Short mmCIF file of C-alpha atoms and ligand atoms in Angstrom, two decimals:
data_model
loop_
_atom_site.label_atom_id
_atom_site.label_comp_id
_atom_site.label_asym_id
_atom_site.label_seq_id
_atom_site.Cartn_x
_atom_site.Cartn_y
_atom_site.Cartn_z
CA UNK A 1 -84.94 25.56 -107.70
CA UNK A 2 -87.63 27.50 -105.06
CA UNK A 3 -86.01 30.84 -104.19
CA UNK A 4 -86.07 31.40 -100.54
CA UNK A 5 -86.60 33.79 -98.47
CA UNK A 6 -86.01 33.72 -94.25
CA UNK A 7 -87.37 36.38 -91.96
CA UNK A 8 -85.28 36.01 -88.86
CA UNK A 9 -85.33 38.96 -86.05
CA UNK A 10 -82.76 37.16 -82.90
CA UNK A 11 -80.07 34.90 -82.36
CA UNK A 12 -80.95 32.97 -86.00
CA UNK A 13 -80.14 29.64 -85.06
CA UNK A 14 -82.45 28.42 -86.87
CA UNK A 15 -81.30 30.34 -89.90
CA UNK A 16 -78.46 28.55 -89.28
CA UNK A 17 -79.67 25.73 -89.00
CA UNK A 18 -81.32 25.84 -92.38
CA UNK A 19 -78.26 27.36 -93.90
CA UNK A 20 -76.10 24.46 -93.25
CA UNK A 21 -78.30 22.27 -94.49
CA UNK A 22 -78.26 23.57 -97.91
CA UNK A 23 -74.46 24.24 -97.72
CA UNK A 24 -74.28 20.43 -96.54
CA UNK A 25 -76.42 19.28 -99.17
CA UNK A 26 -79.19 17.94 -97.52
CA UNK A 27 -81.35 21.05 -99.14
CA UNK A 28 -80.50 20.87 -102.58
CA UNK A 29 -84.13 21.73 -104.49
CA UNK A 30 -83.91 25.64 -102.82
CA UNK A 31 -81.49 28.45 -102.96
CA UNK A 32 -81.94 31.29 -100.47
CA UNK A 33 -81.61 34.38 -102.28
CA UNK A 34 -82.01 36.75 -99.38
CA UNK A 35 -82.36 36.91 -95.18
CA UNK A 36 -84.45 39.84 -93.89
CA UNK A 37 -84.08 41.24 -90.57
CA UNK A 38 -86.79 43.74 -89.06
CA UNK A 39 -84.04 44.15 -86.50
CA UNK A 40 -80.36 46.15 -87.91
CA UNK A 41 -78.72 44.78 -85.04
CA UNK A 42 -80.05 41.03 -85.12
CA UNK A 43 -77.28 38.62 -85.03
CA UNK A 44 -79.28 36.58 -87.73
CA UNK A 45 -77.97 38.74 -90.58
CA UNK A 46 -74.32 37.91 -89.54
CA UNK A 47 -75.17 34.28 -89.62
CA UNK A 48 -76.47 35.19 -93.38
CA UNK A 49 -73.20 36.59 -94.19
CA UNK A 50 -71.40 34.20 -93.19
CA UNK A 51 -72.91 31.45 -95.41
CA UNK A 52 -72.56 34.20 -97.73
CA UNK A 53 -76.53 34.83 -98.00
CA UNK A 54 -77.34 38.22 -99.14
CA UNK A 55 -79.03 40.22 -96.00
CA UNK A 56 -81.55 43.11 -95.67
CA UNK A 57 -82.30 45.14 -92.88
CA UNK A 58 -85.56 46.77 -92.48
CA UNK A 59 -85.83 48.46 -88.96
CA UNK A 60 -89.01 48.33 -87.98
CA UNK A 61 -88.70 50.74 -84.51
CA UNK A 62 -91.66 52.27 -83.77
CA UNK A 63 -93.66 50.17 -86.22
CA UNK A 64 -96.50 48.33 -85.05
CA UNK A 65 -96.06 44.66 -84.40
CA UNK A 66 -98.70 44.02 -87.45
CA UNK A 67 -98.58 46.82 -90.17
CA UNK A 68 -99.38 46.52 -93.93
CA UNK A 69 -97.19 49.18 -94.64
CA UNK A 70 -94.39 47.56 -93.28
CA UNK A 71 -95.08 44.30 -94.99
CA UNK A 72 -94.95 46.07 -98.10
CA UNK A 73 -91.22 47.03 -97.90
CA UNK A 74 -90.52 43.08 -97.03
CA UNK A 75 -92.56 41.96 -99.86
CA UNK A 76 -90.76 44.54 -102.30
CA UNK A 77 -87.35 43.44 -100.71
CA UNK A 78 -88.69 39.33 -101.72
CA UNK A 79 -89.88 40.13 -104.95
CA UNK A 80 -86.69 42.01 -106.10
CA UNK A 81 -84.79 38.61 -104.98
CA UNK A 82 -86.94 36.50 -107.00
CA UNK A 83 -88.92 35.17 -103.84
CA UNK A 84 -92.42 35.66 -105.75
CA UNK A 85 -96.06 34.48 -104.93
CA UNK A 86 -95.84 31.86 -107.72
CA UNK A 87 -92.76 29.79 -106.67
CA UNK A 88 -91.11 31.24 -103.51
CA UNK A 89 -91.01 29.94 -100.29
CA UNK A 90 -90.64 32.24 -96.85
CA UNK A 91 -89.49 30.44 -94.07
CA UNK A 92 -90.27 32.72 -90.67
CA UNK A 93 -86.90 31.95 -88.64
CA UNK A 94 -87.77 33.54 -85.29
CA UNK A 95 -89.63 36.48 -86.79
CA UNK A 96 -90.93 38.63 -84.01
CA UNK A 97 -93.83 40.38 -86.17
CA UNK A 98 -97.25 39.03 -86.82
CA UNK A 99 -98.04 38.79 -90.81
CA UNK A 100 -101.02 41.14 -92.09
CA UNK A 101 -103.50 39.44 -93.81
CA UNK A 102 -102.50 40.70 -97.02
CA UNK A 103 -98.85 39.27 -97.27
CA UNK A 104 -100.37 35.80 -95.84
CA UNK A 105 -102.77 36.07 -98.35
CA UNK A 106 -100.26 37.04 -101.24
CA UNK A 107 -98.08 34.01 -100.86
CA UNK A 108 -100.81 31.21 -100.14
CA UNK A 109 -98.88 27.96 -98.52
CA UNK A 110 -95.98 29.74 -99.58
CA UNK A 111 -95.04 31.05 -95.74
CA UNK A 112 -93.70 28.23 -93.34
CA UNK A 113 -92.80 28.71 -89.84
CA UNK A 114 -91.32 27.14 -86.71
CA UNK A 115 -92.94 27.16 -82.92
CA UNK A 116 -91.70 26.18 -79.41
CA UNK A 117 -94.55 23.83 -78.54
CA UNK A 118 -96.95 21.41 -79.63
CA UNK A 119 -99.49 23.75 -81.59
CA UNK A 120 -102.43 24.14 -80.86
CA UNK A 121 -101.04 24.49 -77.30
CA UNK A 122 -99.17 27.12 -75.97
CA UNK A 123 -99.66 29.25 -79.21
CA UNK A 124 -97.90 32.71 -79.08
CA UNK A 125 -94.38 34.22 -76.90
CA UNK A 126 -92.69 32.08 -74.33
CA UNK A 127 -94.23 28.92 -75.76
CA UNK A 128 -91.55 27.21 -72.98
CA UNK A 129 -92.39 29.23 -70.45
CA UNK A 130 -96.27 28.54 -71.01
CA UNK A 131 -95.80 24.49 -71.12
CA UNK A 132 -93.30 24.40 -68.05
CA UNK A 133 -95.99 26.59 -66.30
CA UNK A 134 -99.16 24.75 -67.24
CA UNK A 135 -97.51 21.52 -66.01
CA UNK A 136 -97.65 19.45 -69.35
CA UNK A 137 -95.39 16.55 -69.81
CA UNK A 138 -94.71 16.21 -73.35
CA UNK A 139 -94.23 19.67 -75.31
CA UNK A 140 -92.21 19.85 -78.45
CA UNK A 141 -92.15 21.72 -81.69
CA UNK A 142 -94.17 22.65 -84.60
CA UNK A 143 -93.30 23.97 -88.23
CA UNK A 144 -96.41 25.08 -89.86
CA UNK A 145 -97.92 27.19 -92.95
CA UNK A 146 -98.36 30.82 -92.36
CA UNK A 147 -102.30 31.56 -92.42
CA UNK A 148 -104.06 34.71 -91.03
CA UNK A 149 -104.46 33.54 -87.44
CA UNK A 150 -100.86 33.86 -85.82
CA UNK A 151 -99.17 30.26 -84.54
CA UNK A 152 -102.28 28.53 -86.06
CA UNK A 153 -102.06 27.48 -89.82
CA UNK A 154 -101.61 23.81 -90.65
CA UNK A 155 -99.28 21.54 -89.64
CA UNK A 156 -96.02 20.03 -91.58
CA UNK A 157 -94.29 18.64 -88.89
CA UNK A 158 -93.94 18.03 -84.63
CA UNK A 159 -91.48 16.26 -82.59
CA UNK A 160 -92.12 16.21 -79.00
CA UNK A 161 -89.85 16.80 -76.41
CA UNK A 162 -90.27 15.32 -72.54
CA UNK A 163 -90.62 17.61 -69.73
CA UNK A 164 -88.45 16.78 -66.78
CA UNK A 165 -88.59 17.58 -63.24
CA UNK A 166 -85.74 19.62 -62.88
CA UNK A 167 -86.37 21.72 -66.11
CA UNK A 168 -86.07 25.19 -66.11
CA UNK A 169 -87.17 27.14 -69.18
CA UNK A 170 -83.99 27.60 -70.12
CA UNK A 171 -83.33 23.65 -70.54
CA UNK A 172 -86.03 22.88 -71.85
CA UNK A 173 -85.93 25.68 -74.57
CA UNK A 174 -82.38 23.94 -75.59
CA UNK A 175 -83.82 20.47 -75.84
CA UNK A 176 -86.63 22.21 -77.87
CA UNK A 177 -84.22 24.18 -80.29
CA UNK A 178 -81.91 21.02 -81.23
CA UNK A 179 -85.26 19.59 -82.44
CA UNK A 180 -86.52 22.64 -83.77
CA UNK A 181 -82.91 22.53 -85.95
CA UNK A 182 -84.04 19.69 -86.98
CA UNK A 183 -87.23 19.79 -88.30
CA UNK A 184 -87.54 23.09 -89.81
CA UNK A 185 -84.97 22.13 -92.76
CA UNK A 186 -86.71 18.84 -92.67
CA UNK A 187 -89.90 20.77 -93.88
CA UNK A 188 -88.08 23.30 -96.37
CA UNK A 189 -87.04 19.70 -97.95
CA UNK A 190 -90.31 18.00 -97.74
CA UNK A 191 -91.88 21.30 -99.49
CA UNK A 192 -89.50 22.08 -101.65
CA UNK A 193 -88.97 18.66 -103.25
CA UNK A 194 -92.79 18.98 -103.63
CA UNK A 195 -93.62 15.97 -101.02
CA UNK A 196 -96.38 17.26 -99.83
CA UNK A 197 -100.06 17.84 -100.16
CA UNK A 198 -102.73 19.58 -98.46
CA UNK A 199 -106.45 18.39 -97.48
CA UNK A 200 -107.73 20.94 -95.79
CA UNK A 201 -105.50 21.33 -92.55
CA UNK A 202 -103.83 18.13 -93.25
CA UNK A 203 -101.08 17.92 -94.97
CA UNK A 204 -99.99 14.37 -96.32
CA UNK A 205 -97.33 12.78 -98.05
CA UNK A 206 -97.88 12.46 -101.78
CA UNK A 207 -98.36 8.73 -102.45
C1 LIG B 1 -87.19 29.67 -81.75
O1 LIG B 1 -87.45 29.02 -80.54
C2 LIG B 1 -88.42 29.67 -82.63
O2 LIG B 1 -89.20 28.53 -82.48
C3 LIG B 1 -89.16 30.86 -82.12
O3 LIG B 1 -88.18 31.80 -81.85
C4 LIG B 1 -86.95 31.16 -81.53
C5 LIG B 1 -85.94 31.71 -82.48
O4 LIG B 1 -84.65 31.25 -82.21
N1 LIG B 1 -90.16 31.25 -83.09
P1 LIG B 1 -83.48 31.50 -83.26
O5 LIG B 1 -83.45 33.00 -83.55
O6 LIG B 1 -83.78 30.70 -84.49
O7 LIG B 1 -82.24 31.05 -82.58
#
């Protein structure tokens, strides 16, 4: 079994996302042993209880959005729930920090996480806002490994999602998020059941 761990600072939809799909089954090579929060009031960690996930908050007000001394209490906080640099897997859920180089570079392909657009467009916030702005037709979503360059590492999987005319960001965000739902535990399986392998920035299915 890979211990996981999810970093999740909002709403944690897509925590829940991932949650049901090892309650339902689908996930069945992973255990989550713990959901960290940067954010004590983050409705993420209520989501966490209530698939009965063990939960950690670690308020990070007045922190800097990148900080190695932060990190460290969210690596210490993995590590004592078993989500280690040899085996564990940390799935960013909406995590609104940026990784220092010396966590990414702790857990090598061991950090997954999900984005609002077709990376490498609209990298970064309001990846909705940024496609329905520039005019694009076709955006989508992205889950990708963690590297040291933020929204950038390489990709696992993308779906793409059509723009319509009367799309606000709001509408097009929803579309984006049921296939964001989608995908994410669709790459905790693919990794997890050790699918996958890596050429550089591709990564392939294992023949
Ligand atoms: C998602 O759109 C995700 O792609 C982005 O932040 C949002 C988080 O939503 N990184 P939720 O907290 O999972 O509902």
């Amino acid at each position: 079994m890979v211990p996981v761990g999810i970093l999740a600072s909002g709403r944690g939809s897509n925590l829940d996302a991932v949650l049901d799909a090892v309650d339902n089954r689908y996930l069945t090579k992973c255990e989550v042993k713990i959901v960290i929060s940067n954010r004590p009031n983050s409705p993420a960690l209520d989501i966490a209880k209530k698939h009965h996930v063990q939960t950690i908050a670690l308020d990070d007000k007045g922190v800097p959005k990148k900080s190695w001394d932060y990190d460290q209490k969210t690596i210490a906080a993995l590590r004592s729930h078993d989500v280690a640099p040899k085996d564990g897997l940390i799935v960013l859920a909406g995590y609104l920090r940026i990784l220092s180089e010396q966590f990414v570079d702790l857990y090598p392909r061991r950090i997954i996480n999900v984005h609002p657009a077709l990376l490498p467009s609209f990298p970064g916030l309001d990846a909705q806002k940024q496609a329905l702005d520039y005019g694009v037709k076709v955006t989508g979503c992205t889950v990708h490994l963690v590297d040291r360059e933020v929204d950038h590492g390489p990709i696992i999987l993308q779906t793409p999602v059509a723009v319509r005319d009367d799309d606000t960001v709001q509408t097009l965000s929803s579309r984006i998020l049921r296939e964001e739902h989608r995908i994410l535990p669709e790459a905790i399986r693919l990794l997890t059941e050790d699918q996958l392998k890596f050429e550089g920035r591709r990564v392939l299915f294992k023949t």
